[in-house]
PDB file of C-alpha atoms in Angstrom:
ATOM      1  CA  UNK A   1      28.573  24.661 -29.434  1.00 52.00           C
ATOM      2  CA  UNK A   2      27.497  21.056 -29.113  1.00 51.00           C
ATOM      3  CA  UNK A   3      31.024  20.281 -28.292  1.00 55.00           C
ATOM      4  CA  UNK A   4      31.309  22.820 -25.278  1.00 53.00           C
ATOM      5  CA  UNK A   5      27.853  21.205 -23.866  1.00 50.00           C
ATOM      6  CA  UNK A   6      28.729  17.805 -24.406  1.00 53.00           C
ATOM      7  CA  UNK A   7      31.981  18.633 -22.501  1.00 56.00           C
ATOM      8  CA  UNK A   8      30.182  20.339 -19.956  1.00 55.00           C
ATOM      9  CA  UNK A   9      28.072  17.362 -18.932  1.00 56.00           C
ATOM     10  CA  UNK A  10      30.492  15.023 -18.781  1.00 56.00           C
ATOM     11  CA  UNK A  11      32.553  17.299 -16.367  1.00 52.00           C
ATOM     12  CA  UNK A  12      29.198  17.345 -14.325  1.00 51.00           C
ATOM     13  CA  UNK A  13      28.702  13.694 -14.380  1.00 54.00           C
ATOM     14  CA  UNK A  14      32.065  12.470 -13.641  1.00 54.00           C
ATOM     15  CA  UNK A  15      32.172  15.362 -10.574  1.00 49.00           C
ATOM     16  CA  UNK A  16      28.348  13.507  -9.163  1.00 49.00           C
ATOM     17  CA  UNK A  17      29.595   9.975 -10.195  1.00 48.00           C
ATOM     18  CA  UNK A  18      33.098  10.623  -7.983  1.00 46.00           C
ATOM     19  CA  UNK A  19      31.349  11.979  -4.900  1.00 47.00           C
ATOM     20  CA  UNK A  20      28.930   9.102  -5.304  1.00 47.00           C
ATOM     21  CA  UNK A  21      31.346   6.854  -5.356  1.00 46.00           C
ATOM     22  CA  UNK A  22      33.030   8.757  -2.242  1.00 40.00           C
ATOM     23  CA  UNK A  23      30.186   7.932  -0.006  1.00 42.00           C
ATOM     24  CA  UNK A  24      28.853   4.958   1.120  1.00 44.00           C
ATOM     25  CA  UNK A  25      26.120   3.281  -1.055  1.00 44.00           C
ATOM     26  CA  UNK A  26      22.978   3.605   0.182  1.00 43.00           C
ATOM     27  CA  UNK A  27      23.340   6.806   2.323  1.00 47.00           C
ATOM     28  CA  UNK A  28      20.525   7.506   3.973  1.00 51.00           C
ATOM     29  CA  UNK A  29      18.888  10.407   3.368  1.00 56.00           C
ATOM     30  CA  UNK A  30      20.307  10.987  -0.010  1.00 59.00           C
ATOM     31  CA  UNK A  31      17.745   8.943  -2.103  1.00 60.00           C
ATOM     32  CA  UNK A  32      13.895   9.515  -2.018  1.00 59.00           C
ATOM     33  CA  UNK A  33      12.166   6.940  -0.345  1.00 63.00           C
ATOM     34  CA  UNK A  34       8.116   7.354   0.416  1.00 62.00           C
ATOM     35  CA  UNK A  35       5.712   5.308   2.520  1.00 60.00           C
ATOM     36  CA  UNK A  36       2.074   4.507   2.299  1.00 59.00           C
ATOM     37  CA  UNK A  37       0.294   4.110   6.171  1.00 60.00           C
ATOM     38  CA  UNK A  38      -3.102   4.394   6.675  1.00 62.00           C
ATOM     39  CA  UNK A  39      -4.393   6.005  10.295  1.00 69.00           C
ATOM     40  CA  UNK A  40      -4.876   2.867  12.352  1.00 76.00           C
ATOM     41  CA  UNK A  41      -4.900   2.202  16.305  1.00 80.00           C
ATOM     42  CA  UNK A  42      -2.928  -0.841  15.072  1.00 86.00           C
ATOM     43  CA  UNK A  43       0.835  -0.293  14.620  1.00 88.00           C
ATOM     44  CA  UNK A  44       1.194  -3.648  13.602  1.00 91.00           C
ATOM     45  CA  UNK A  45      -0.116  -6.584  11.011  1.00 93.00           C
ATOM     46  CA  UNK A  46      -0.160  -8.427  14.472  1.00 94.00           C
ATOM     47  CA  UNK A  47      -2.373  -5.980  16.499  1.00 93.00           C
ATOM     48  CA  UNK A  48      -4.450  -5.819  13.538  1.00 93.00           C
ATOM     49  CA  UNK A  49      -5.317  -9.599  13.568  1.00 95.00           C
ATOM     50  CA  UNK A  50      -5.080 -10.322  17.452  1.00 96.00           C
ATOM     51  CA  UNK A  51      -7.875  -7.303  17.520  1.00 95.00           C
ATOM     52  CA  UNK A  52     -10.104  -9.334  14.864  1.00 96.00           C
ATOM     53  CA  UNK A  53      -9.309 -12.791  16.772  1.00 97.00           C
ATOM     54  CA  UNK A  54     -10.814 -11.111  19.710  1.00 97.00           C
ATOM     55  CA  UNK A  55     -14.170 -10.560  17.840  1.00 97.00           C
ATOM     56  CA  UNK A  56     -16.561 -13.247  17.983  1.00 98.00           C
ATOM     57  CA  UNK A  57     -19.438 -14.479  15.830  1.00 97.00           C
ATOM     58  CA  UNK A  58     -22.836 -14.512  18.048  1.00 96.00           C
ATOM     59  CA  UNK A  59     -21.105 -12.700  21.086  1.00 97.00           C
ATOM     60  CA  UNK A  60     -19.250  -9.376  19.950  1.00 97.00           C
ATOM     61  CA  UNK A  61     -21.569  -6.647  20.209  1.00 97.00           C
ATOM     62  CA  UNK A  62     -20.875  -2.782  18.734  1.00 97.00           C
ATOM     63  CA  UNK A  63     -19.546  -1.811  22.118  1.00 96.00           C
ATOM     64  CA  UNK A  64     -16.869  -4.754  22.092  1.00 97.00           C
ATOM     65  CA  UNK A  65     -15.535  -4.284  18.276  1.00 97.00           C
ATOM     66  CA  UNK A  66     -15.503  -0.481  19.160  1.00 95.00           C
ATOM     67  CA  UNK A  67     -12.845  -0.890  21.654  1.00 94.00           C
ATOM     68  CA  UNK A  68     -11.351  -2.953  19.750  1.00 94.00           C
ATOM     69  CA  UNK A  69     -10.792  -0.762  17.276  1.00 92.00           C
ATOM     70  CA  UNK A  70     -13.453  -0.738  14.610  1.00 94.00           C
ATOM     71  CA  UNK A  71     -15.391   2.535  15.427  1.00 93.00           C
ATOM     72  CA  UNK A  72     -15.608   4.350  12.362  1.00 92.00           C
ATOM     73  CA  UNK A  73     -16.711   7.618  14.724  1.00 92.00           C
ATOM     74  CA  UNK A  74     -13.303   7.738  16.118  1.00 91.00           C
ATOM     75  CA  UNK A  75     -10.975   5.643  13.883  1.00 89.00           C
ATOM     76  CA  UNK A  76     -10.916   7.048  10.181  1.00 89.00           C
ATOM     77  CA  UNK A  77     -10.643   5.122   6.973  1.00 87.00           C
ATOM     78  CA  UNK A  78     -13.088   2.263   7.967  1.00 93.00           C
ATOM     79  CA  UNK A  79     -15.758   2.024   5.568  1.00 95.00           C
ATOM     80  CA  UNK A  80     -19.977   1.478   6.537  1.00 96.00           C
ATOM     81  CA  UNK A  81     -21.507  -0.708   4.227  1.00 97.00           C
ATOM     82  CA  UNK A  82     -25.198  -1.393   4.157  1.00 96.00           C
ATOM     83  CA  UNK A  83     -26.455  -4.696   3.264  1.00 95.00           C
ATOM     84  CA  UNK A  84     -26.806  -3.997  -0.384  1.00 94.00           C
ATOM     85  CA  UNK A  85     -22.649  -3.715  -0.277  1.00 95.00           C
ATOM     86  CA  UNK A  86     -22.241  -6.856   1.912  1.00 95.00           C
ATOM     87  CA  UNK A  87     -23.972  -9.203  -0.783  1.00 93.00           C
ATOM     88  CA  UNK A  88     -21.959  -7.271  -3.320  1.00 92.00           C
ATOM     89  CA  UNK A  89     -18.221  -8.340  -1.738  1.00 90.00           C
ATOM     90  CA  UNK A  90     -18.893 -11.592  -2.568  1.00 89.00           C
ATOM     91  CA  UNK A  91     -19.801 -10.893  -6.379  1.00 85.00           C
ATOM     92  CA  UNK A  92     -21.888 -12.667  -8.936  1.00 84.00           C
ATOM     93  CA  UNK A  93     -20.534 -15.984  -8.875  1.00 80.00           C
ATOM     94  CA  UNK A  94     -22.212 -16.356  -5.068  1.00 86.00           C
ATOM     95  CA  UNK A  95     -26.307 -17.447  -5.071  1.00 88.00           C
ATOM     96  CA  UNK A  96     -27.675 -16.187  -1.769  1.00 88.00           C
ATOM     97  CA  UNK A  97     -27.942 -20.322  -1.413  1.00 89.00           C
ATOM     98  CA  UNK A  98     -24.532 -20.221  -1.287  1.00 89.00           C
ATOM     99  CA  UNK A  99     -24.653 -17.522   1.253  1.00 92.00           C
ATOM    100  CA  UNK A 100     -22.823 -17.857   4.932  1.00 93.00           C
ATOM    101  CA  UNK A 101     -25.522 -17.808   7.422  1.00 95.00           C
ATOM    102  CA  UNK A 102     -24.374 -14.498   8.748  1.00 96.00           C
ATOM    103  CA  UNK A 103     -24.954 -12.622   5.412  1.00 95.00           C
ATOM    104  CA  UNK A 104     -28.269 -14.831   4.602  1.00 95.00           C
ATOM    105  CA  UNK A 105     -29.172 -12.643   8.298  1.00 96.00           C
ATOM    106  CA  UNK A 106     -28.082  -9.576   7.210  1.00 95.00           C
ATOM    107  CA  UNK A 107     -30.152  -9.682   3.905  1.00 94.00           C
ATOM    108  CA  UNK A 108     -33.063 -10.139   5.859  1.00 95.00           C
ATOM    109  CA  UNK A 109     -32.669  -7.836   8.574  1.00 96.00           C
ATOM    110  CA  UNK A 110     -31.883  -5.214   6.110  1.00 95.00           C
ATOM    111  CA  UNK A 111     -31.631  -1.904   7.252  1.00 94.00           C
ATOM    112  CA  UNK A 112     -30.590  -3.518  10.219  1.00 96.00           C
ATOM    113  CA  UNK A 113     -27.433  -4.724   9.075  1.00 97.00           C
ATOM    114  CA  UNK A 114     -24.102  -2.456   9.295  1.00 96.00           C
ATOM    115  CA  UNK A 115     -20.647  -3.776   7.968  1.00 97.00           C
ATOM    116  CA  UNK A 116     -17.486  -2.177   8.935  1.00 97.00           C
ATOM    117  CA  UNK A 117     -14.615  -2.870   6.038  1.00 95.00           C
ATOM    118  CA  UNK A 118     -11.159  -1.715   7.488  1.00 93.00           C
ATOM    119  CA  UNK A 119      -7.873  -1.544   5.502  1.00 91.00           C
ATOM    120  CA  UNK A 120      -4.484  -1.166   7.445  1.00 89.00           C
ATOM    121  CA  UNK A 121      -1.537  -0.532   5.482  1.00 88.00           C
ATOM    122  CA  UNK A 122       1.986   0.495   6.319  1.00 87.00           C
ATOM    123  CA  UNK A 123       4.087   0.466   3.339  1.00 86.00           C
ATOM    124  CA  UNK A 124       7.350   1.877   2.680  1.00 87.00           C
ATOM    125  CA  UNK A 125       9.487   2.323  -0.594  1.00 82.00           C
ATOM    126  CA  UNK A 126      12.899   2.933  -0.357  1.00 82.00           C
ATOM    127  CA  UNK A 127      15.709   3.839  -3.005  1.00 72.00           C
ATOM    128  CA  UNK A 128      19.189   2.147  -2.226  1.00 73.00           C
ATOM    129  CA  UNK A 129      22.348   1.194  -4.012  1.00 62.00           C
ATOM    130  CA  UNK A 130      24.692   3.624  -5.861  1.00 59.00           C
ATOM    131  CA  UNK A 131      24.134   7.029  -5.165  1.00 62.00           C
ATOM    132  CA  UNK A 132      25.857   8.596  -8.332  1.00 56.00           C
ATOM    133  CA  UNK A 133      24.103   5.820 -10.718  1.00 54.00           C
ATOM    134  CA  UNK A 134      20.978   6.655  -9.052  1.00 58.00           C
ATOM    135  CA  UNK A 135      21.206  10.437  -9.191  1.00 59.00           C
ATOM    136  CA  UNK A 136      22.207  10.647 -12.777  1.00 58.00           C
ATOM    137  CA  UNK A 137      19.608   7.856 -14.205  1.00 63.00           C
ATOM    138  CA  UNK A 138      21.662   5.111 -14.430  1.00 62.00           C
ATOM    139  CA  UNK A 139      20.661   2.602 -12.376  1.00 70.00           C
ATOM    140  CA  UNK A 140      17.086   3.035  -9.763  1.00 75.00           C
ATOM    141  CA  UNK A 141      17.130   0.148  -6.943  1.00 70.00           C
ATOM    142  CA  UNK A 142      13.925   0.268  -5.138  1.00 78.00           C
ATOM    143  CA  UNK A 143      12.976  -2.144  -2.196  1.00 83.00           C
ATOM    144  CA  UNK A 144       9.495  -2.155  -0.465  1.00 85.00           C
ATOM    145  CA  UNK A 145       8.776  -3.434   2.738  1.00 87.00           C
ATOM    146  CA  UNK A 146       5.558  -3.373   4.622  1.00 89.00           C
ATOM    147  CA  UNK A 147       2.063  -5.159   5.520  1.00 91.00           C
ATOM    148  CA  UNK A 148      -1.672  -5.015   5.028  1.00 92.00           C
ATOM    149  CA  UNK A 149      -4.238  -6.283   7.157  1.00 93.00           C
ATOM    150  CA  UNK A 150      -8.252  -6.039   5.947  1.00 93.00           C
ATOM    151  CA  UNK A 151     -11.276  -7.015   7.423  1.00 95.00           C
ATOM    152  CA  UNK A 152     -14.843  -6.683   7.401  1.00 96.00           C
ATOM    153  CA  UNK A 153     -17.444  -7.342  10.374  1.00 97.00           C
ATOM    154  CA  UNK A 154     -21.376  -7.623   9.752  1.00 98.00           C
ATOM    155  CA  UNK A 155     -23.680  -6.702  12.585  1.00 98.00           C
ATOM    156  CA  UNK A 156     -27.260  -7.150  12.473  1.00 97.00           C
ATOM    157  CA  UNK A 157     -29.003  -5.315  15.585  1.00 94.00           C
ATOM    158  CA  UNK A 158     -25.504  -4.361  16.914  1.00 95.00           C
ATOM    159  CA  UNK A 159     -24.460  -8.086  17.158  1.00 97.00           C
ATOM    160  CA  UNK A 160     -21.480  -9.353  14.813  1.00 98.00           C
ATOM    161  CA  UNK A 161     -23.309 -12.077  12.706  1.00 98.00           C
ATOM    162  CA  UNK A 162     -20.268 -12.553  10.188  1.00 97.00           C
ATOM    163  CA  UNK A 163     -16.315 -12.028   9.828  1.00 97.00           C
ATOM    164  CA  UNK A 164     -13.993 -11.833   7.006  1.00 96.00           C
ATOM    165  CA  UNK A 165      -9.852 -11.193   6.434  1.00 95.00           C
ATOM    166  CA  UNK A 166      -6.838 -11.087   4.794  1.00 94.00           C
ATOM    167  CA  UNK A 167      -3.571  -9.331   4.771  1.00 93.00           C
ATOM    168  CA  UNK A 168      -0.099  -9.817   3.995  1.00 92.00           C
ATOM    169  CA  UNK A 169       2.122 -10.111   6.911  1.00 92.00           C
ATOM    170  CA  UNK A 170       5.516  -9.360   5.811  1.00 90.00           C
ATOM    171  CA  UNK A 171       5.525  -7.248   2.184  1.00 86.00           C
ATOM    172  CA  UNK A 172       9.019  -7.518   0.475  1.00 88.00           C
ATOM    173  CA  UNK A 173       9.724  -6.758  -3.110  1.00 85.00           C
ATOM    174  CA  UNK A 174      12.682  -5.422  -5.236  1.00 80.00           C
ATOM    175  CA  UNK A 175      12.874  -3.653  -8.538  1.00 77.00           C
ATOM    176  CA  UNK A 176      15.396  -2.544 -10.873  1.00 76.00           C
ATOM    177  CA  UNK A 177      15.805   0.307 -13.495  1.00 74.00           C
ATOM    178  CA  UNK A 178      18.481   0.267 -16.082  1.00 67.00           C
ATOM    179  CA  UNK A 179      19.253   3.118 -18.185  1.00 67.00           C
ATOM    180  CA  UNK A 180      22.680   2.366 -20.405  1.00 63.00           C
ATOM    181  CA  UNK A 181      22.527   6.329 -21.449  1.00 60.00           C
ATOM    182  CA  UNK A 182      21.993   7.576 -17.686  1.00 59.00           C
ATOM    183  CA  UNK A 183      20.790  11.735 -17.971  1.00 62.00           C
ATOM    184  CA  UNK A 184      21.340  11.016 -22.307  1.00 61.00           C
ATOM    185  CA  UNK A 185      18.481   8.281 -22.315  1.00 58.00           C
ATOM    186  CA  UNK A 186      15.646  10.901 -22.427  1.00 60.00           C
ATOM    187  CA  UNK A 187      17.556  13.985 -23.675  1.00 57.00           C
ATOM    188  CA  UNK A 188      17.196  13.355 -27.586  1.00 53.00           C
ATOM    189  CA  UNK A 189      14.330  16.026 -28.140  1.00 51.00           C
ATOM    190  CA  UNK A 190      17.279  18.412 -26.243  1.00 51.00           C
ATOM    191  CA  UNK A 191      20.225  17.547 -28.842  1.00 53.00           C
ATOM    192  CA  UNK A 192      20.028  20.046 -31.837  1.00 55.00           C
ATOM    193  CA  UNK A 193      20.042  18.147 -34.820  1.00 53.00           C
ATOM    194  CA  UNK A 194      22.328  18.743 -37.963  1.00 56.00           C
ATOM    195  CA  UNK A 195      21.125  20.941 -40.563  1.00 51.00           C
TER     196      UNK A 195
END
């Protein structure tokens, strides 16, 4: 019985493994690939920070950052923060002495201060490399490519008082799975064992 099985998947493997090796490596459409992109009027890591450029400390107003971009009415994913959460993205190793002027002013305006935290992200992962060592467990080659832009703008009385970023331009990593057993590697609960 064992024998006939064993047999079975080998005939199985070798059939996948041949018409892998048939096709071109990397086919696309033939390996799962997924991306991660947030809803953004950006389509770009450069829009994102040429849009934030344009803001400016003591000058933007609500009106300007909302054309820019930043309206969370229109826009989703950007985040209000009230002044309580501004203080708090700088953590407990900042005294309010320490404080850029712009949050020192939204502290005491209070209620009167609005932040707008926005994270753009457009990140794909994509499966490559053998097809037929991929498919049977062999061998996983992933590569991800991508960027992230974030930034946060503090307005006290609908004036931008304070502006923060940072992002990662060009995202590009690699990662490997080896599996020396392929489909066997996680199939020893499956193999009846010997009386």
């Amino acid at each position: 019985m064992r024998t006939h099985l064993m047999t079975r998947m080998t005939a199985v493997m070798m059939a996948v493994w041949l018409a892998g090796c048939a096709s071109s490596p990397g086919m696309p459409g033939v390996l799962p690939e997924n991306s991660n992109k947030s809803q953004m009027p950006w389509a770009t890591y450069a829009e994102g920070q040429t849009a934030y450029d344009a803001v400016k400390i003591g000058a933007s107003t609500l009106s300007d950052i909302k054309t820019l971009g930043f309206d969370p009415a229109k826009v989703p994913n950007i985040k209000v923060l009230n002044y309580v959460d501004v203080v708090n993205l700088f953590g407990p190793a900042f005294k309010m002495e320490d404080m850029p002027a712009g949050i020192k002013t939204c502290v005491a305006a209070k209620e009167g201060c609005t932040a707008y935290a926005v994270r753009a992200t457009h990140v794909k992962n994509k499966r490559d490399g053998n097809i037929a060592a991929d498919l049977l467990g062999f061998q996983k080659h992933t590569t991800t490519i991508g960027w992230e832009f974030t930034a946060t703008l503090v307005l006290v009385n609908d004036k931008v008082v304070y502006k923060l970023w940072n992002g990662t331009p060009d995202i590009k990593a690699s990662s490997r799975e080896f599996n020396p057993l392929g489909p066997m590697q996680n199939m020893s609960g499956m193999i009846p064992k010997p009386f």
